């Protein structure tokens, strides 16, 4: 039996360790490759198959990822930074410079302007003048490069307006007629109509992550209606509460849950869009009305109008609640000193300000999203669906800027 010196034994141990280390590193590298392949396969499995013509969903976990901080489309290059405020009872639009918080322009539009709606291609802002109780409704185009209005197009009862996910048609929400009118997105020529007879007060909407369906709120029936956007038909209705008044609706970043503000319930219903069933409820504040995702897609700003009445009092207990999408819970509440009535609007491109109309107080609010503190600007009579422009994103699905 040969004798091995302690030194030689140490050398053999070291050589074995080196071999094992090399093998271990090779195994780790192989494991990393396999893990990467699994992640790639998982990502491929999660690819969202959108309707033809709709821009792809680049992040299945966050459909708002293309509308992040200052992610502007080339289509909005040169657009004036402005806040456009439609005033329902004074039949005009006030224009605010967000840098100075001052009104810099004002112009007349059609009767009963309800919302300022960015077009799908981001090149026009449309004022929806629905002429409440009359038959002389119209749409007034605004050129965002100049901030000036153009000639109005006569349109039946345009309470609100959306766009098909492929951008080929505008969807005029004819509230008084309980129907959707599909029109040319540029000329507004009528193409087709879709009645939703059980949806009294058809109002606000949002679309599934793939664009295959939309859910509209039925303000005067306490219901929702689900619309097949491919085959253009009503898929069904969902009763929330017969005494309810569902208002704005917005889908979660992953597309799984629709948040529905209800002015009578003082909170937000959670709806599984695919199964079209209620899965939860979040209490927020009195007169829950408008819903707006934060610029990073992690929070939902909820405007509580401060009254359960369609025409509420001045200086009510209006507020903004902040819902965390991950926990589906309220993480902050921002009251308005002295009271108010926050209604509709949007978030600035840098995410620092939430602009909302003060429906019953003839003012506009600018909330600092870091602190909840608010600045107040006087405008016309009964401001409603204001638009913040320009907005980040590749295209607009309508309303005051559903950007994706």
CSV table of N, CA and C in Angstrom, one decimal, residues 183-275:
chain,number,residue,atom,x,y,z
A,183,UNK,N,-70.5,55.0,-35.6
A,183,UNK,CA,-70.3,56.1,-36.6
A,183,UNK,C,-68.9,56.1,-37.1
A,184,UNK,N,-68.7,56.7,-38.3
A,184,UNK,CA,-67.4,56.9,-38.8
A,184,UNK,C,-66.6,57.8,-37.8
A,185,UNK,N,-65.4,57.4,-37.5
A,185,UNK,CA,-64.7,58.2,-36.4
A,185,UNK,C,-64.2,59.6,-36.8
A,186,UNK,N,-64.3,59.9,-38.1
A,186,UNK,CA,-63.9,61.2,-38.5
A,186,UNK,C,-65.1,62.1,-39.0
A,187,UNK,N,-65.9,61.5,-39.8
A,187,UNK,CA,-67.1,62.3,-40.3
A,187,UNK,C,-68.3,62.2,-39.4
A,188,UNK,N,-68.3,61.2,-38.6
A,188,UNK,CA,-69.4,60.9,-37.7
A,188,UNK,C,-70.7,60.5,-38.5
A,189,UNK,N,-70.5,60.0,-39.7
A,189,UNK,CA,-71.7,59.5,-40.4
A,189,UNK,C,-72.1,58.2,-39.8
A,190,UNK,N,-73.4,58.0,-39.7
A,190,UNK,CA,-74.0,56.8,-39.0
A,190,UNK,C,-73.8,55.5,-39.8
A,191,UNK,N,-73.3,54.5,-39.2
A,191,UNK,CA,-73.1,53.2,-39.8
A,191,UNK,C,-74.1,52.1,-39.4
A,192,UNK,N,-74.3,52.0,-38.1
A,192,UNK,CA,-75.2,51.0,-37.5
A,192,UNK,C,-75.6,51.4,-36.1
A,193,UNK,N,-76.7,50.8,-35.6
A,193,UNK,CA,-77.2,51.0,-34.3
A,193,UNK,C,-77.3,49.7,-33.5
A,194,UNK,N,-77.1,49.7,-32.2
A,194,UNK,CA,-77.3,48.5,-31.4
A,194,UNK,C,-78.1,48.9,-30.2
A,195,UNK,N,-79.4,48.5,-30.2
A,195,UNK,CA,-80.3,48.8,-29.0
A,195,UNK,C,-79.9,48.0,-27.8
A,196,UNK,N,-80.0,48.6,-26.6
A,196,UNK,CA,-79.8,47.8,-25.3
A,196,UNK,C,-81.0,48.2,-24.5
A,197,UNK,N,-82.2,47.7,-24.8
A,197,UNK,CA,-83.5,48.2,-24.3
A,197,UNK,C,-83.6,48.1,-22.8
A,198,UNK,N,-82.9,47.1,-22.1
A,198,UNK,CA,-83.0,47.0,-20.7
A,198,UNK,C,-81.9,47.8,-19.9
A,199,UNK,N,-81.2,48.6,-20.7
A,199,UNK,CA,-80.1,49.4,-20.1
A,199,UNK,C,-80.6,50.9,-20.1
A,200,UNK,N,-81.4,51.2,-19.1
A,200,UNK,CA,-81.9,52.6,-19.0
A,200,UNK,C,-80.8,53.5,-18.5
A,201,UNK,N,-80.6,54.6,-19.3
A,201,UNK,CA,-79.5,55.5,-18.9
A,201,UNK,C,-78.2,54.9,-19.2
A,202,UNK,N,-78.1,54.2,-20.3
A,202,UNK,CA,-76.7,53.7,-20.7
A,202,UNK,C,-75.7,54.8,-20.7
A,203,UNK,N,-74.6,54.6,-20.2
A,203,UNK,CA,-73.8,55.7,-19.8
A,203,UNK,C,-72.3,55.5,-20.0
A,204,UNK,N,-71.6,55.0,-19.1
A,204,UNK,CA,-70.1,54.8,-19.2
A,204,UNK,C,-69.7,53.4,-19.5
A,205,UNK,N,-68.5,53.2,-20.0
A,205,UNK,CA,-68.0,51.9,-20.4
A,205,UNK,C,-66.5,51.7,-20.3
A,206,UNK,N,-66.1,50.4,-20.3
A,206,UNK,CA,-64.7,50.1,-20.5
A,206,UNK,C,-64.7,48.7,-21.2
A,207,UNK,N,-63.5,48.4,-21.7
A,207,UNK,CA,-63.4,47.3,-22.6
A,207,UNK,C,-62.5,46.2,-22.0
A,208,UNK,N,-62.7,45.0,-22.4
A,208,UNK,CA,-61.9,43.8,-22.0
A,208,UNK,C,-60.5,44.0,-22.5
A,209,UNK,N,-59.5,43.4,-21.9
A,209,UNK,CA,-58.1,43.5,-22.2
A,209,UNK,C,-57.8,43.2,-23.7
A,210,UNK,N,-58.6,42.2,-24.2
A,210,UNK,CA,-58.5,41.8,-25.6
A,210,UNK,C,-59.4,42.6,-26.6
A,211,UNK,N,-60.2,43.4,-26.1
A,211,UNK,CA,-61.1,44.2,-27.0
A,211,UNK,C,-62.3,43.4,-27.5
A,212,UNK,N,-62.6,42.2,-27.0
A,212,UNK,CA,-63.6,41.4,-27.5
A,212,UNK,C,-65.0,41.8,-26.9
A,213,UNK,N,-65.0,42.4,-25.8
A,213,UNK,CA,-66.3,42.8,-25.2
A,213,UNK,C,-66.2,44.1,-24.4
A,214,UNK,N,-67.3,44.8,-24.2
A,214,UNK,CA,-67.3,46.0,-23.4
A,214,UNK,C,-68.4,45.8,-22.4
A,215,UNK,N,-68.3,46.5,-21.2
A,215,UNK,CA,-69.4,46.5,-20.3
A,215,UNK,C,-69.8,48.0,-20.1
A,216,UNK,N,-71.1,48.3,-20.2
A,216,UNK,CA,-71.6,49.6,-20.1
A,216,UNK,C,-72.5,49.6,-18.8
A,217,UNK,N,-72.5,50.8,-18.1
A,217,UNK,CA,-73.3,51.0,-17.0
A,217,UNK,C,-74.7,51.5,-17.4
A,218,UNK,N,-75.7,51.1,-16.6
A,218,UNK,CA,-77.1,51.5,-16.9
A,218,UNK,C,-77.5,52.3,-15.7
A,219,UNK,N,-77.4,53.6,-15.8
A,219,UNK,CA,-77.5,54.5,-14.6
A,219,UNK,C,-78.9,54.5,-13.9
A,220,UNK,N,-79.9,54.4,-14.7
A,220,UNK,CA,-81.3,54.5,-14.2
A,220,UNK,C,-82.0,53.1,-14.0
A,221,UNK,N,-81.2,52.0,-14.0
A,221,UNK,CA,-81.8,50.7,-13.8
A,221,UNK,C,-81.0,49.9,-12.9
A,222,UNK,N,-79.9,50.4,-12.3
A,222,UNK,CA,-79.0,49.7,-11.4
A,222,UNK,C,-78.4,48.4,-12.0
A,223,UNK,N,-78.2,48.5,-13.4
A,223,UNK,CA,-77.7,47.3,-14.1
A,223,UNK,C,-76.4,47.6,-14.8
A,224,UNK,N,-75.8,46.5,-15.4
A,224,UNK,CA,-74.7,46.6,-16.3
A,224,UNK,C,-75.2,45.8,-17.6
A,225,UNK,N,-74.6,46.2,-18.7
A,225,UNK,CA,-74.9,45.4,-19.9
A,225,UNK,C,-73.5,45.0,-20.6
A,226,UNK,N,-73.4,43.8,-21.0
A,226,UNK,CA,-72.2,43.3,-21.6
A,226,UNK,C,-72.4,43.2,-23.1
A,227,UNK,N,-71.5,43.9,-23.9
A,227,UNK,CA,-71.7,43.9,-25.3
A,227,UNK,C,-70.6,43.2,-26.0
A,228,UNK,N,-70.9,42.3,-26.9
A,228,UNK,CA,-70.0,41.5,-27.8
A,228,UNK,C,-69.5,42.5,-28.9
A,229,UNK,N,-68.3,42.9,-28.8
A,229,UNK,CA,-67.8,43.9,-29.8
A,229,UNK,C,-67.4,43.3,-31.1
A,230,UNK,N,-67.3,42.0,-31.2
A,230,UNK,CA,-67.0,41.3,-32.5
A,230,UNK,C,-68.2,41.1,-33.3
A,231,UNK,N,-69.3,40.6,-32.6
A,231,UNK,CA,-70.5,40.3,-33.3
A,231,UNK,C,-71.6,41.4,-33.1
A,232,UNK,N,-71.2,42.4,-32.4
A,232,UNK,CA,-72.1,43.5,-32.2
A,232,UNK,C,-73.5,43.1,-31.7
A,233,UNK,N,-73.5,42.5,-30.5
A,233,UNK,CA,-74.8,42.1,-29.9
A,233,UNK,C,-74.7,42.1,-28.4
A,234,UNK,N,-75.9,42.2,-27.8
A,234,UNK,CA,-75.9,42.2,-26.3
A,234,UNK,C,-75.8,40.8,-25.8
A,235,UNK,N,-74.8,40.6,-24.9
A,235,UNK,CA,-74.5,39.3,-24.3
A,235,UNK,C,-75.4,39.0,-23.1
A,236,UNK,N,-75.8,40.1,-22.4
A,236,UNK,CA,-76.6,39.9,-21.2
A,236,UNK,C,-76.5,41.1,-20.3
A,237,UNK,N,-77.4,41.1,-19.2
A,237,UNK,CA,-77.4,42.1,-18.3
A,237,UNK,C,-77.1,41.6,-16.9
A,238,UNK,N,-76.6,42.4,-16.0
A,238,UNK,CA,-76.3,42.1,-14.6
A,238,UNK,C,-76.9,43.1,-13.7
A,239,UNK,N,-77.9,42.6,-12.9
A,239,UNK,CA,-78.5,43.5,-11.9
A,239,UNK,C,-77.6,43.7,-10.7
A,240,UNK,N,-77.2,44.9,-10.4
A,240,UNK,CA,-76.4,45.2,-9.2
A,240,UNK,C,-77.4,45.5,-8.0
A,241,UNK,N,-78.1,46.5,-8.1
A,241,UNK,CA,-79.1,46.9,-7.1
A,241,UNK,C,-80.2,47.7,-7.8
A,242,UNK,N,-81.4,47.4,-7.6
A,242,UNK,CA,-82.5,48.1,-8.3
A,242,UNK,C,-82.6,49.5,-7.9
A,243,UNK,N,-82.1,49.9,-6.8
A,243,UNK,CA,-82.1,51.3,-6.3
A,243,UNK,C,-80.7,51.9,-6.5
A,244,UNK,N,-79.8,51.2,-7.2
A,244,UNK,CA,-78.5,51.8,-7.4
A,244,UNK,C,-78.4,52.7,-8.6
A,245,UNK,N,-77.3,53.4,-8.8
A,245,UNK,CA,-77.0,54.3,-9.9
A,245,UNK,C,-75.6,54.1,-10.3
A,246,UNK,N,-75.3,53.0,-11.1
A,246,UNK,CA,-73.9,52.8,-11.5
A,246,UNK,C,-73.4,53.9,-12.5
A,247,UNK,N,-72.2,54.3,-12.2
A,247,UNK,CA,-71.7,55.5,-13.0
A,247,UNK,C,-70.5,55.0,-13.8
A,248,UNK,N,-69.3,55.5,-13.5
A,248,UNK,CA,-68.1,55.2,-14.3
A,248,UNK,C,-67.7,53.7,-14.0
A,249,UNK,N,-66.9,53.2,-15.0
A,249,UNK,CA,-66.4,51.8,-14.9
A,249,UNK,C,-65.0,51.8,-15.4
A,250,UNK,N,-64.2,51.0,-14.7
A,250,UNK,CA,-62.8,50.9,-15.2
A,250,UNK,C,-62.2,49.5,-14.9
A,251,UNK,N,-61.5,48.9,-15.8
A,251,UNK,CA,-61.0,47.6,-15.6
A,251,UNK,C,-59.6,47.6,-14.9
A,252,UNK,N,-59.3,46.6,-14.2
A,252,UNK,CA,-58.0,46.5,-13.5
A,252,UNK,C,-56.9,46.3,-14.5
A,253,UNK,N,-55.7,46.6,-14.1
A,253,UNK,CA,-54.6,46.5,-15.1
A,253,UNK,C,-54.4,45.1,-15.8
A,254,UNK,N,-54.7,44.0,-15.0
A,254,UNK,CA,-54.6,42.7,-15.6
A,254,UNK,C,-55.8,42.3,-16.3
A,255,UNK,N,-56.8,43.1,-16.4
A,255,UNK,CA,-58.0,42.8,-17.2
A,255,UNK,C,-59.0,41.9,-16.5
A,256,UNK,N,-58.8,41.5,-15.3
A,256,UNK,CA,-59.6,40.5,-14.7
A,256,UNK,C,-60.9,41.0,-14.0
A,257,UNK,N,-60.8,42.2,-13.5
A,257,UNK,CA,-61.9,42.8,-12.7
A,257,UNK,C,-62.3,44.2,-13.1
A,258,UNK,N,-63.6,44.4,-13.3
A,258,UNK,CA,-64.1,45.7,-13.7
A,258,UNK,C,-64.6,46.4,-12.4
A,259,UNK,N,-64.1,47.6,-12.1
A,259,UNK,CA,-64.5,48.4,-11.0
A,259,UNK,C,-65.7,49.3,-11.4
A,260,UNK,N,-66.8,49.2,-10.7
A,260,UNK,CA,-68.0,50.0,-11.1
A,260,UNK,C,-68.4,50.9,-10.0
A,261,UNK,N,-68.3,52.2,-10.2
A,261,UNK,CA,-68.7,53.2,-9.2
A,261,UNK,C,-70.2,53.3,-9.2
A,262,UNK,N,-70.8,53.3,-8.0
A,262,UNK,CA,-72.3,53.4,-7.8
A,262,UNK,C,-72.6,54.6,-6.9
A,263,UNK,N,-73.3,55.6,-7.4
A,263,UNK,CA,-73.6,56.8,-6.7
A,263,UNK,C,-74.5,56.6,-5.4
A,264,UNK,N,-75.3,55.5,-5.5
A,264,UNK,CA,-76.2,55.3,-4.4
A,264,UNK,C,-75.6,54.3,-3.4
A,265,UNK,N,-74.7,53.5,-3.8
A,265,UNK,CA,-74.0,52.5,-2.9
A,265,UNK,C,-72.9,53.1,-2.2
A,266,UNK,N,-72.4,54.3,-2.6
A,266,UNK,CA,-71.3,54.9,-1.9
A,266,UNK,C,-70.0,54.1,-2.0
A,267,UNK,N,-69.8,53.4,-3.1
A,267,UNK,CA,-68.6,52.6,-3.2
A,267,UNK,C,-68.5,52.0,-4.6
A,268,UNK,N,-67.7,51.0,-4.7
A,268,UNK,CA,-67.3,50.4,-6.0
A,268,UNK,C,-67.6,48.9,-6.0
A,269,UNK,N,-68.4,48.4,-7.0
A,269,UNK,CA,-68.6,47.0,-7.2
A,269,UNK,C,-67.4,46.4,-8.0
A,270,UNK,N,-67.1,45.2,-7.6
A,270,UNK,CA,-66.0,44.5,-8.4
A,270,UNK,C,-66.7,43.4,-9.2
A,271,UNK,N,-66.5,43.4,-10.5
A,271,UNK,CA,-67.2,42.5,-11.4
A,271,UNK,C,-66.1,41.7,-12.2
A,272,UNK,N,-66.3,40.4,-12.2
A,272,UNK,CA,-65.5,39.5,-13.0
A,272,UNK,C,-66.0,39.7,-14.4
A,273,UNK,N,-65.2,40.2,-15.3
A,273,UNK,CA,-65.7,40.5,-16.6
A,273,UNK,C,-66.1,39.3,-17.5
A,274,UNK,N,-65.3,38.3,-17.4
A,274,UNK,CA,-65.5,37.1,-18.3
A,274,UNK,C,-66.8,36.4,-17.8
A,275,UNK,N,-66.9,36.1,-16.5
A,275,UNK,CA,-68.1,35.4,-16.0
A,275,UNK,C,-69.3,36.3,-15.9
